[in-house]
Amino acid sequence: MKNKNLLRLTDDELSNFCQQLSLLARAGITGEESIAMLLAETETTAKQQLYTDIHNDMLQGATLSAALQKSGAFPAYLVQMIEIGQTSGRAEQVLDALSTYYQREADTLRALRQTVAYPAGMSALIAVIVLILVARVLPVFQRVFEQLGVAASPTAAMLLQFGEAGKYIAIVLAIVLIICAIWLFWMLFQKDARGFGTLFSKTEAAHCVDRSRFSSAMALMLASGLPLEASLERVCTLLKDSSLSGPIDVCYRQTIAGTPFPKAVADAKIFTGIEAGLLSTGFRAGIPDQTMEDLGRRSSAQASEFLNRTLIRFEYGLVVALCAAVALVLLSVMLPLLGVLSTIGG
């Protein structure tokens, strides 16, 4: 029975956990001894309890994968892959590959957070700045001009009218933007950020991320010695909620029917063009796991590039909007002021 009181580990924590176990396994240390060493080095109470439970289960004869599954703190995919590694005698290689896989997942999540969180914060900041300028700063200059006997410029008058009639709209807009920003921050900084999946799933970056996950998972399973059809079946389950769920299912059915895997991948449009050609070459060369790993890196790089481009464009738009708002307010103030200076100079 799973222990519901224990936290679920983040992708970074999972990557670090697998990397530590891989290094210890490479040194010839058993799984039970490795968990004991991790327990001795852990400082947080929650993780100490987690490793204690895992260690106790292993002392009673449970395998590492069974103990991890019972803890409830590890995803089913990790548990299944460790079980495959133990069965095939490749636990060290599987753990190392899992470390890479979860590190890539963590990097992808950080890129998503950066892409959405920064524009959300900037949007809220711009709303507040415009609100302050229109509702507080312009009325001060209006009173100064009235005391000097100078009429405000048409632009300033329009903005002042907007400040009186529309400041409540601006307040509502600012509050909405701030609430949206807080919601996005909350959603993104959950440990797995699953709530963002539906918003992100329709973008080109989502397809790149899912292709990276597909490639990484296939590389990991093929490297562990799992047959191709069984690997595809597990990937179908792993990515059943992704943008590639349909194409992967088509690929699986074609592969079961006897279609070569590279052709099935190309027909399902999971990979096309250069990537499809690279996959075909890799399978002919007898290095399918390395080829899938390389495709995973390529897809991850493409996703990062797309997210960076999106962030830069949004940032430019926000900066232009803020500069335009500030410039409009400054011109509204400076034009009457120039009239006063010209009168004094005359």
mmCIF file of C-alpha atoms in Angstrom:
data_model
loop_
_atom_site.group_PDB
_atom_site.id
_atom_site.type_symbol
_atom_site.label_atom_id
_atom_site.label_comp_id
_atom_site.label_asym_id
_atom_site.label_seq_id
_atom_site.Cartn_x
_atom_site.Cartn_y
_atom_site.Cartn_z
ATOM 1 C CA MET A 1 0.000 0.000 0.000
ATOM 2 C CA LYS A 2 1.323 3.424 -0.933
ATOM 3 C CA ASN A 3 2.229 5.840 1.786
ATOM 4 C CA LYS A 4 0.146 8.920 1.077
ATOM 5 C CA ASN A 5 2.037 11.066 3.582
ATOM 6 C CA LEU A 6 5.245 11.161 1.583
ATOM 7 C CA LEU A 7 5.979 13.779 -1.007
ATOM 8 C CA ARG A 8 6.346 12.952 -4.672
ATOM 9 C CA LEU A 9 9.812 13.828 -5.885
ATOM 10 C CA THR A 10 10.405 16.489 -8.512
ATOM 11 C CA ASP A 11 12.099 15.715 -11.835
ATOM 12 C CA ASP A 12 15.360 17.203 -10.537
ATOM 13 C CA GLU A 13 15.153 15.035 -7.420
ATOM 14 C CA LEU A 14 14.353 11.953 -9.495
ATOM 15 C CA SER A 15 17.319 12.650 -11.778
ATOM 16 C CA ASN A 16 19.640 13.073 -8.805
ATOM 17 C CA PHE A 17 18.274 9.915 -7.143
ATOM 18 C CA CYS A 18 18.829 7.796 -10.271
ATOM 19 C CA GLN A 19 22.283 9.255 -10.838
ATOM 20 C CA GLN A 20 23.354 8.444 -7.277
ATOM 21 C CA LEU A 21 22.078 4.871 -7.544
ATOM 22 C CA SER A 22 23.805 4.470 -10.906
ATOM 23 C CA LEU A 23 27.150 5.621 -9.524
ATOM 24 C CA LEU A 24 26.827 3.349 -6.501
ATOM 25 C CA ALA A 25 25.842 0.396 -8.695
ATOM 26 C CA ARG A 26 28.875 1.073 -10.879
ATOM 27 C CA ALA A 27 31.014 0.808 -7.741
ATOM 28 C CA GLY A 28 29.549 -2.639 -7.025
ATOM 29 C CA ILE A 29 27.295 -1.549 -4.147
ATOM 30 C CA THR A 30 23.978 -3.382 -3.823
ATOM 31 C CA GLY A 31 20.621 -1.632 -3.996
ATOM 32 C CA GLU A 32 19.904 -2.108 -0.302
ATOM 33 C CA GLU A 33 23.315 -0.687 0.665
ATOM 34 C CA SER A 34 22.846 2.212 -1.760
ATOM 35 C CA ILE A 35 19.544 3.201 -0.166
ATOM 36 C CA ALA A 36 21.183 2.975 3.275
ATOM 37 C CA MET A 37 23.925 5.349 2.115
ATOM 38 C CA LEU A 38 21.375 7.797 0.708
ATOM 39 C CA LEU A 39 19.509 7.638 4.003
ATOM 40 C CA ALA A 40 22.672 8.482 5.946
ATOM 41 C CA GLU A 41 23.324 11.527 3.725
ATOM 42 C CA THR A 42 19.752 12.862 3.720
ATOM 43 C CA GLU A 43 18.907 15.792 5.982
ATOM 44 C CA THR A 44 15.227 16.473 5.316
ATOM 45 C CA THR A 45 12.727 14.614 7.484
ATOM 46 C CA ALA A 46 10.410 13.647 4.630
ATOM 47 C CA LYS A 47 13.202 12.078 2.596
ATOM 48 C CA GLN A 48 14.628 10.334 5.644
ATOM 49 C CA GLN A 49 11.244 8.718 6.217
ATOM 50 C CA LEU A 50 11.006 7.839 2.529
ATOM 51 C CA TYR A 51 14.415 6.165 2.398
ATOM 52 C CA THR A 52 13.805 4.450 5.739
ATOM 53 C CA ASP A 53 10.618 2.840 4.422
ATOM 54 C CA ILE A 54 12.338 1.779 1.191
ATOM 55 C CA HIS A 55 15.307 0.373 3.105
ATOM 56 C CA ASN A 56 13.087 -1.561 5.514
ATOM 57 C CA ASP A 57 11.124 -3.085 2.620
ATOM 58 C CA MET A 58 14.343 -4.151 0.916
ATOM 59 C CA LEU A 59 15.616 -5.703 4.166
ATOM 60 C CA GLN A 60 12.461 -7.811 4.175
ATOM 61 C CA GLY A 61 13.284 -9.128 0.702
ATOM 62 C CA ALA A 62 11.585 -6.645 -1.639
ATOM 63 C CA THR A 63 13.385 -5.653 -4.815
ATOM 64 C CA LEU A 64 14.321 -2.010 -5.398
ATOM 65 C CA SER A 65 11.513 -1.513 -7.913
ATOM 66 C CA ALA A 66 8.937 -3.088 -5.579
ATOM 67 C CA ALA A 67 10.091 -0.941 -2.656
ATOM 68 C CA LEU A 68 9.945 2.214 -4.770
ATOM 69 C CA GLN A 69 6.465 1.354 -5.990
ATOM 70 C CA LYS A 70 5.215 0.726 -2.464
ATOM 71 C CA SER A 71 6.564 4.105 -1.296
ATOM 72 C CA GLY A 72 4.260 5.990 -3.672
ATOM 73 C CA ALA A 73 6.862 8.728 -4.147
ATOM 74 C CA PHE A 74 8.080 7.632 -7.573
ATOM 75 C CA PRO A 75 6.308 7.667 -10.956
ATOM 76 C CA ALA A 76 5.171 4.364 -12.432
ATOM 77 C CA TYR A 77 7.426 4.878 -15.461
ATOM 78 C CA LEU A 78 10.576 5.010 -13.314
ATOM 79 C CA VAL A 79 9.503 1.957 -11.327
ATOM 80 C CA GLN A 80 8.748 -0.030 -14.481
ATOM 81 C CA MET A 81 12.067 0.882 -16.097
ATOM 82 C CA ILE A 82 14.064 -0.076 -12.991
ATOM 83 C CA GLU A 83 12.205 -3.380 -12.924
ATOM 84 C CA ILE A 84 13.158 -3.944 -16.572
ATOM 85 C CA GLY A 85 16.770 -3.047 -15.794
ATOM 86 C CA GLN A 86 16.862 -5.520 -12.905
ATOM 87 C CA THR A 87 15.334 -8.284 -15.027
ATOM 88 C CA SER A 88 17.701 -7.710 -17.962
ATOM 89 C CA GLY A 89 20.782 -7.234 -15.767
ATOM 90 C CA ARG A 90 21.242 -3.645 -16.967
ATOM 91 C CA ALA A 91 20.146 -1.765 -13.860
ATOM 92 C CA GLU A 92 23.199 0.527 -13.924
ATOM 93 C CA GLN A 93 22.632 1.585 -17.541
ATOM 94 C CA VAL A 94 18.900 2.051 -16.991
ATOM 95 C CA LEU A 95 19.453 4.202 -13.913
ATOM 96 C CA ASP A 96 21.926 6.370 -15.788
ATOM 97 C CA ALA A 97 19.489 6.757 -18.689
ATOM 98 C CA LEU A 98 16.664 7.561 -16.274
ATOM 99 C CA SER A 99 18.808 10.285 -14.728
ATOM 100 C CA THR A 100 19.295 11.853 -18.153
ATOM 101 C CA TYR A 101 15.606 11.481 -18.977
ATOM 102 C CA TYR A 102 14.354 13.223 -15.830
ATOM 103 C CA GLN A 103 17.001 15.928 -16.098
ATOM 104 C CA ARG A 104 15.702 16.692 -19.575
ATOM 105 C CA GLU A 105 12.143 16.736 -18.224
ATOM 106 C CA ALA A 106 13.235 19.205 -15.527
ATOM 107 C CA ASP A 107 14.994 21.439 -18.072
ATOM 108 C CA THR A 108 11.896 21.428 -20.268
ATOM 109 C CA LEU A 109 9.670 22.386 -17.348
ATOM 110 C CA ARG A 110 12.015 25.231 -16.391
ATOM 111 C CA ALA A 111 11.868 26.530 -19.973
ATOM 112 C CA LEU A 112 8.060 26.443 -19.878
ATOM 113 C CA ARG A 113 7.997 28.295 -16.589
ATOM 114 C CA GLN A 114 10.330 30.970 -17.890
ATOM 115 C CA THR A 115 8.326 31.405 -21.077
ATOM 116 C CA VAL A 116 5.030 31.963 -19.279
ATOM 117 C CA ALA A 117 5.965 33.388 -15.882
ATOM 118 C CA TYR A 118 8.049 36.327 -17.133
ATOM 119 C CA PRO A 119 5.425 37.717 -19.566
ATOM 120 C CA ALA A 120 2.708 37.187 -16.957
ATOM 121 C CA GLY A 121 4.645 39.219 -14.408
ATOM 122 C CA MET A 122 5.498 41.913 -16.958
ATOM 123 C CA SER A 123 1.852 42.206 -18.037
ATOM 124 C CA ALA A 124 0.745 42.785 -14.464
ATOM 125 C CA LEU A 125 3.541 45.328 -13.919
ATOM 126 C CA ILE A 126 2.607 47.263 -17.064
ATOM 127 C CA ALA A 127 -1.043 47.362 -16.018
ATOM 128 C CA VAL A 128 -0.088 48.805 -12.629
ATOM 129 C CA ILE A 129 2.278 51.400 -14.154
ATOM 130 C CA VAL A 130 -0.308 52.639 -16.672
ATOM 131 C CA LEU A 131 -2.917 52.775 -13.931
ATOM 132 C CA ILE A 132 -0.681 54.921 -11.710
ATOM 133 C CA LEU A 133 0.280 57.255 -14.555
ATOM 134 C CA VAL A 134 -3.280 57.849 -15.714
ATOM 135 C CA ALA A 135 -5.051 57.948 -12.349
ATOM 136 C CA ARG A 136 -2.417 59.696 -10.182
ATOM 137 C CA VAL A 137 0.324 61.435 -12.146
ATOM 138 C CA LEU A 138 -1.686 63.230 -14.837
ATOM 139 C CA PRO A 139 -4.176 64.868 -12.420
ATOM 140 C CA VAL A 140 -1.245 66.450 -10.538
ATOM 141 C CA PHE A 141 0.019 68.114 -13.710
ATOM 142 C CA GLN A 142 -3.513 69.172 -14.597
ATOM 143 C CA ARG A 143 -3.796 71.119 -11.320
ATOM 144 C CA VAL A 144 -0.375 72.705 -11.933
ATOM 145 C CA PHE A 145 -1.410 73.846 -15.419
ATOM 146 C CA GLU A 146 -4.673 75.240 -14.094
ATOM 147 C CA GLN A 147 -2.775 77.265 -11.495
ATOM 148 C CA LEU A 148 -0.488 78.608 -14.249
ATOM 149 C CA GLY A 149 -3.478 79.432 -16.436
ATOM 150 C CA VAL A 150 -2.389 77.075 -19.217
ATOM 151 C CA ALA A 151 -4.813 74.747 -20.964
ATOM 152 C CA ALA A 152 -3.850 71.127 -21.280
ATOM 153 C CA SER A 153 -3.153 69.734 -24.699
ATOM 154 C CA PRO A 154 -5.935 67.782 -26.441
ATOM 155 C CA THR A 155 -4.042 64.558 -25.805
ATOM 156 C CA ALA A 156 -3.619 65.375 -22.132
ATOM 157 C CA ALA A 157 -7.282 66.362 -21.847
ATOM 158 C CA MET A 158 -8.320 63.097 -23.460
ATOM 159 C CA LEU A 159 -6.093 61.100 -21.126
ATOM 160 C CA LEU A 160 -7.359 63.003 -18.119
ATOM 161 C CA GLN A 161 -10.923 62.272 -19.133
ATOM 162 C CA PHE A 162 -9.951 58.659 -19.520
ATOM 163 C CA GLY A 163 -8.337 58.846 -16.102
ATOM 164 C CA GLU A 164 -11.599 59.996 -14.574
ATOM 165 C CA ALA A 165 -14.032 57.832 -16.531
ATOM 166 C CA GLY A 166 -11.844 54.833 -17.195
ATOM 167 C CA LYS A 167 -9.681 54.492 -14.116
ATOM 168 C CA TYR A 168 -12.085 51.912 -12.732
ATOM 169 C CA ILE A 169 -11.737 49.956 -15.951
ATOM 170 C CA ALA A 170 -7.972 50.243 -15.609
ATOM 171 C CA ILE A 171 -8.190 49.027 -12.015
ATOM 172 C CA VAL A 172 -10.263 46.027 -13.092
ATOM 173 C CA LEU A 173 -7.834 45.304 -15.954
ATOM 174 C CA ALA A 174 -4.845 45.511 -13.636
ATOM 175 C CA ILE A 175 -6.510 43.210 -11.102
ATOM 176 C CA VAL A 176 -7.406 40.705 -13.832
ATOM 177 C CA LEU A 177 -3.856 40.691 -15.148
ATOM 178 C CA ILE A 178 -2.440 40.263 -11.651
ATOM 179 C CA ILE A 179 -4.861 37.403 -10.907
ATOM 180 C CA CYS A 180 -3.926 35.744 -14.201
ATOM 181 C CA ALA A 181 -0.239 36.143 -13.362
ATOM 182 C CA ILE A 182 -0.731 34.642 -9.886
ATOM 183 C CA TRP A 183 -2.737 31.765 -11.382
ATOM 184 C CA LEU A 184 -0.052 31.046 -13.965
ATOM 185 C CA PHE A 185 2.674 31.201 -11.318
ATOM 186 C CA TRP A 186 0.729 28.830 -9.082
ATOM 187 C CA MET A 187 -0.031 26.431 -11.924
ATOM 188 C CA LEU A 188 3.517 26.408 -13.266
ATOM 189 C CA PHE A 189 5.259 26.036 -9.942
ATOM 190 C CA GLN A 190 3.385 22.939 -8.921
ATOM 191 C CA LYS A 191 5.870 20.091 -8.774
ATOM 192 C CA ASP A 192 4.839 18.616 -12.102
ATOM 193 C CA ALA A 193 2.981 21.624 -13.592
ATOM 194 C CA ARG A 194 0.419 19.295 -15.179
ATOM 195 C CA GLY A 195 -2.204 22.035 -15.149
ATOM 196 C CA PHE A 196 -0.293 23.855 -17.857
ATOM 197 C CA GLY A 197 -0.464 20.877 -20.189
ATOM 198 C CA THR A 198 -3.783 21.733 -21.817
ATOM 199 C CA LEU A 199 -2.716 25.337 -22.507
ATOM 200 C CA PHE A 200 0.614 24.275 -23.914
ATOM 201 C CA SER A 201 -0.469 21.160 -25.825
ATOM 202 C CA LYS A 202 -1.500 22.945 -29.031
ATOM 203 C CA THR A 203 1.765 24.780 -29.652
ATOM 204 C CA GLU A 204 4.642 23.738 -31.885
ATOM 205 C CA ALA A 205 6.915 23.656 -28.849
ATOM 206 C CA ALA A 206 4.595 21.049 -27.286
ATOM 207 C CA HIS A 207 5.071 18.781 -30.288
ATOM 208 C CA CYS A 208 8.852 19.194 -30.029
ATOM 209 C CA VAL A 209 8.752 18.400 -26.308
ATOM 210 C CA ASP A 210 6.582 15.326 -26.891
ATOM 211 C CA ARG A 211 8.882 14.128 -29.675
ATOM 212 C CA SER A 212 11.784 14.517 -27.271
ATOM 213 C CA ARG A 213 9.951 12.494 -24.617
ATOM 214 C CA PHE A 214 9.016 9.836 -27.163
ATOM 215 C CA SER A 215 12.612 9.529 -28.353
ATOM 216 C CA SER A 216 14.090 9.514 -24.858
ATOM 217 C CA ALA A 217 11.639 6.894 -23.632
ATOM 218 C CA MET A 218 12.232 4.670 -26.668
ATOM 219 C CA ALA A 219 16.014 5.046 -26.303
ATOM 220 C CA LEU A 220 15.799 4.115 -22.638
ATOM 221 C CA MET A 221 13.647 1.058 -23.242
ATOM 222 C CA LEU A 222 15.638 -0.200 -26.223
ATOM 223 C CA ALA A 223 18.883 0.238 -24.257
ATOM 224 C CA SER A 224 17.394 -1.808 -21.415
ATOM 225 C CA GLY A 225 16.865 -4.749 -23.770
ATOM 226 C CA LEU A 226 13.077 -4.458 -24.073
ATOM 227 C CA PRO A 227 11.740 -5.619 -27.492
ATOM 228 C CA LEU A 228 10.642 -2.927 -29.928
ATOM 229 C CA GLU A 229 6.916 -3.768 -29.814
ATOM 230 C CA ALA A 230 6.892 -3.887 -26.017
ATOM 231 C CA SER A 231 8.766 -0.579 -25.883
ATOM 232 C CA LEU A 232 6.213 1.069 -28.158
ATOM 233 C CA GLU A 233 3.348 -0.312 -26.094
ATOM 234 C CA ARG A 234 4.804 1.187 -22.924
ATOM 235 C CA VAL A 235 5.441 4.528 -24.639
ATOM 236 C CA CYS A 236 1.799 4.592 -25.777
ATOM 237 C CA THR A 237 0.782 4.378 -22.122
ATOM 238 C CA LEU A 238 3.400 6.898 -20.985
ATOM 239 C CA LEU A 239 2.384 9.566 -23.524
ATOM 240 C CA LYS A 240 -1.338 8.806 -23.709
ATOM 241 C CA ASP A 241 -2.240 12.409 -22.765
ATOM 242 C CA SER A 242 0.310 14.097 -25.037
ATOM 243 C CA SER A 243 -0.110 15.712 -28.445
ATOM 244 C CA LEU A 244 1.513 12.615 -29.992
ATOM 245 C CA SER A 245 -0.839 10.034 -28.475
ATOM 246 C CA GLY A 246 -2.658 9.500 -31.781
ATOM 247 C CA PRO A 247 0.454 9.272 -34.003
ATOM 248 C CA ILE A 248 2.200 6.961 -31.523
ATOM 249 C CA ASP A 249 -0.830 4.650 -31.515
ATOM 250 C CA VAL A 250 -0.785 4.603 -35.340
ATOM 251 C CA CYS A 251 2.937 3.844 -35.278
ATOM 252 C CA TYR A 252 2.411 1.016 -32.791
ATOM 253 C CA ARG A 253 -0.357 -0.607 -34.847
ATOM 254 C CA GLN A 254 1.683 -0.372 -38.061
ATOM 255 C CA THR A 255 4.739 -1.849 -36.339
ATOM 256 C CA ILE A 256 2.668 -4.755 -34.979
ATOM 257 C CA ALA A 257 1.356 -5.297 -38.519
ATOM 258 C CA GLY A 258 4.915 -5.731 -39.794
ATOM 259 C CA THR A 259 5.856 -2.249 -41.019
ATOM 260 C CA PRO A 260 9.492 -1.376 -40.262
ATOM 261 C CA PHE A 261 9.668 0.965 -37.277
ATOM 262 C CA PRO A 262 11.400 3.891 -39.079
ATOM 263 C CA LYS A 263 8.750 3.796 -41.829
ATOM 264 C CA ALA A 264 5.946 3.549 -39.275
ATOM 265 C CA VAL A 265 7.340 6.594 -37.469
ATOM 266 C CA ALA A 266 7.545 8.553 -40.731
ATOM 267 C CA ASP A 267 4.032 7.477 -41.846
ATOM 268 C CA ALA A 268 2.628 8.569 -38.477
ATOM 269 C CA LYS A 269 4.464 11.911 -38.935
ATOM 270 C CA ILE A 270 6.183 11.665 -35.573
ATOM 271 C CA PHE A 271 9.440 12.452 -37.345
ATOM 272 C CA THR A 272 9.755 13.659 -40.926
ATOM 273 C CA GLY A 273 12.487 14.890 -43.226
ATOM 274 C CA ILE A 274 16.026 14.786 -41.888
ATOM 275 C CA GLU A 275 15.006 13.251 -38.551
ATOM 276 C CA ALA A 276 13.155 10.394 -40.271
ATOM 277 C CA GLY A 277 16.182 9.747 -42.474
ATOM 278 C CA LEU A 278 18.467 9.752 -39.438
ATOM 279 C CA LEU A 279 16.193 7.253 -37.682
ATOM 280 C CA SER A 280 16.209 4.935 -40.689
ATOM 281 C CA THR A 281 20.005 5.109 -40.942
ATOM 282 C CA GLY A 282 20.438 4.432 -37.230
ATOM 283 C CA PHE A 283 18.256 1.339 -37.324
ATOM 284 C CA ARG A 284 20.092 0.002 -40.381
ATOM 285 C CA ALA A 285 23.393 0.608 -38.571
ATOM 286 C CA GLY A 286 22.196 -1.380 -35.562
ATOM 287 C CA ILE A 287 22.270 1.502 -33.050
ATOM 288 C CA PRO A 288 18.553 2.253 -32.504
ATOM 289 C CA ASP A 289 18.905 3.377 -28.874
ATOM 290 C CA GLN A 290 21.691 5.856 -29.671
ATOM 291 C CA THR A 291 19.734 7.188 -32.655
ATOM 292 C CA MET A 292 16.595 7.707 -30.574
ATOM 293 C CA GLU A 293 18.649 9.462 -27.892
ATOM 294 C CA ASP A 294 20.117 11.803 -30.519
ATOM 295 C CA LEU A 295 16.641 12.562 -31.864
ATOM 296 C CA GLY A 296 15.543 13.316 -28.307
ATOM 297 C CA ARG A 297 18.327 15.869 -27.917
ATOM 298 C CA ARG A 298 17.464 17.437 -31.269
ATOM 299 C CA SER A 299 13.780 17.721 -30.387
ATOM 300 C CA SER A 300 14.586 19.167 -26.967
ATOM 301 C CA ALA A 301 16.825 21.788 -28.587
ATOM 302 C CA GLN A 302 14.066 22.658 -31.072
ATOM 303 C CA ALA A 303 11.568 23.092 -28.235
ATOM 304 C CA SER A 304 13.960 25.361 -26.335
ATOM 305 C CA GLU A 305 14.581 27.432 -29.468
ATOM 306 C CA PHE A 306 10.867 27.852 -30.089
ATOM 307 C CA LEU A 307 10.199 28.831 -26.479
ATOM 308 C CA ASN A 308 13.045 31.349 -26.531
ATOM 309 C CA ARG A 309 11.705 32.921 -29.739
ATOM 310 C CA THR A 310 8.233 33.147 -28.228
ATOM 311 C CA LEU A 311 9.592 34.732 -25.059
ATOM 312 C CA ILE A 312 11.641 37.296 -26.979
ATOM 313 C CA ARG A 313 8.685 38.315 -29.175
ATOM 314 C CA PHE A 314 6.388 38.672 -26.188
ATOM 315 C CA GLU A 315 9.019 40.621 -24.300
ATOM 316 C CA TYR A 316 9.477 43.031 -27.204
ATOM 317 C CA GLY A 317 5.713 43.535 -27.397
ATOM 318 C CA LEU A 318 5.482 44.299 -23.690
ATOM 319 C CA VAL A 319 8.396 46.730 -23.832
ATOM 320 C CA VAL A 320 6.858 48.532 -26.827
ATOM 321 C CA ALA A 321 3.499 48.782 -25.055
ATOM 322 C CA LEU A 322 5.088 50.162 -21.885
ATOM 323 C CA CYS A 323 7.242 52.657 -23.799
ATOM 324 C CA ALA A 324 4.237 53.834 -25.830
ATOM 325 C CA ALA A 325 2.164 54.381 -22.681
ATOM 326 C CA VAL A 326 4.960 56.274 -20.902
ATOM 327 C CA ALA A 327 5.733 58.327 -24.028
ATOM 328 C CA LEU A 328 2.077 59.309 -24.416
ATOM 329 C CA VAL A 329 1.892 60.480 -20.824
ATOM 330 C CA LEU A 330 5.162 62.405 -21.070
ATOM 331 C CA LEU A 331 4.087 64.156 -24.268
ATOM 332 C CA SER A 332 0.795 65.107 -22.665
ATOM 333 C CA VAL A 333 2.732 66.728 -19.845
ATOM 334 C CA MET A 334 5.561 68.262 -21.830
ATOM 335 C CA LEU A 335 3.522 69.963 -24.566
ATOM 336 C CA PRO A 336 1.720 72.360 -22.189
ATOM 337 C CA LEU A 337 4.956 72.855 -20.268
ATOM 338 C CA LEU A 338 6.720 73.909 -23.449
ATOM 339 C CA GLY A 339 3.935 76.425 -24.032
ATOM 340 C CA VAL A 340 4.562 77.894 -20.583
ATOM 341 C CA LEU A 341 8.304 78.139 -21.208
ATOM 342 C CA SER A 342 7.788 79.804 -24.581
ATOM 343 C CA THR A 343 5.452 82.352 -22.976
ATOM 344 C CA ILE A 344 8.032 83.113 -20.285
ATOM 345 C CA GLY A 345 10.767 83.369 -22.898
ATOM 346 C CA GLY A 346 8.643 85.749 -24.989
#
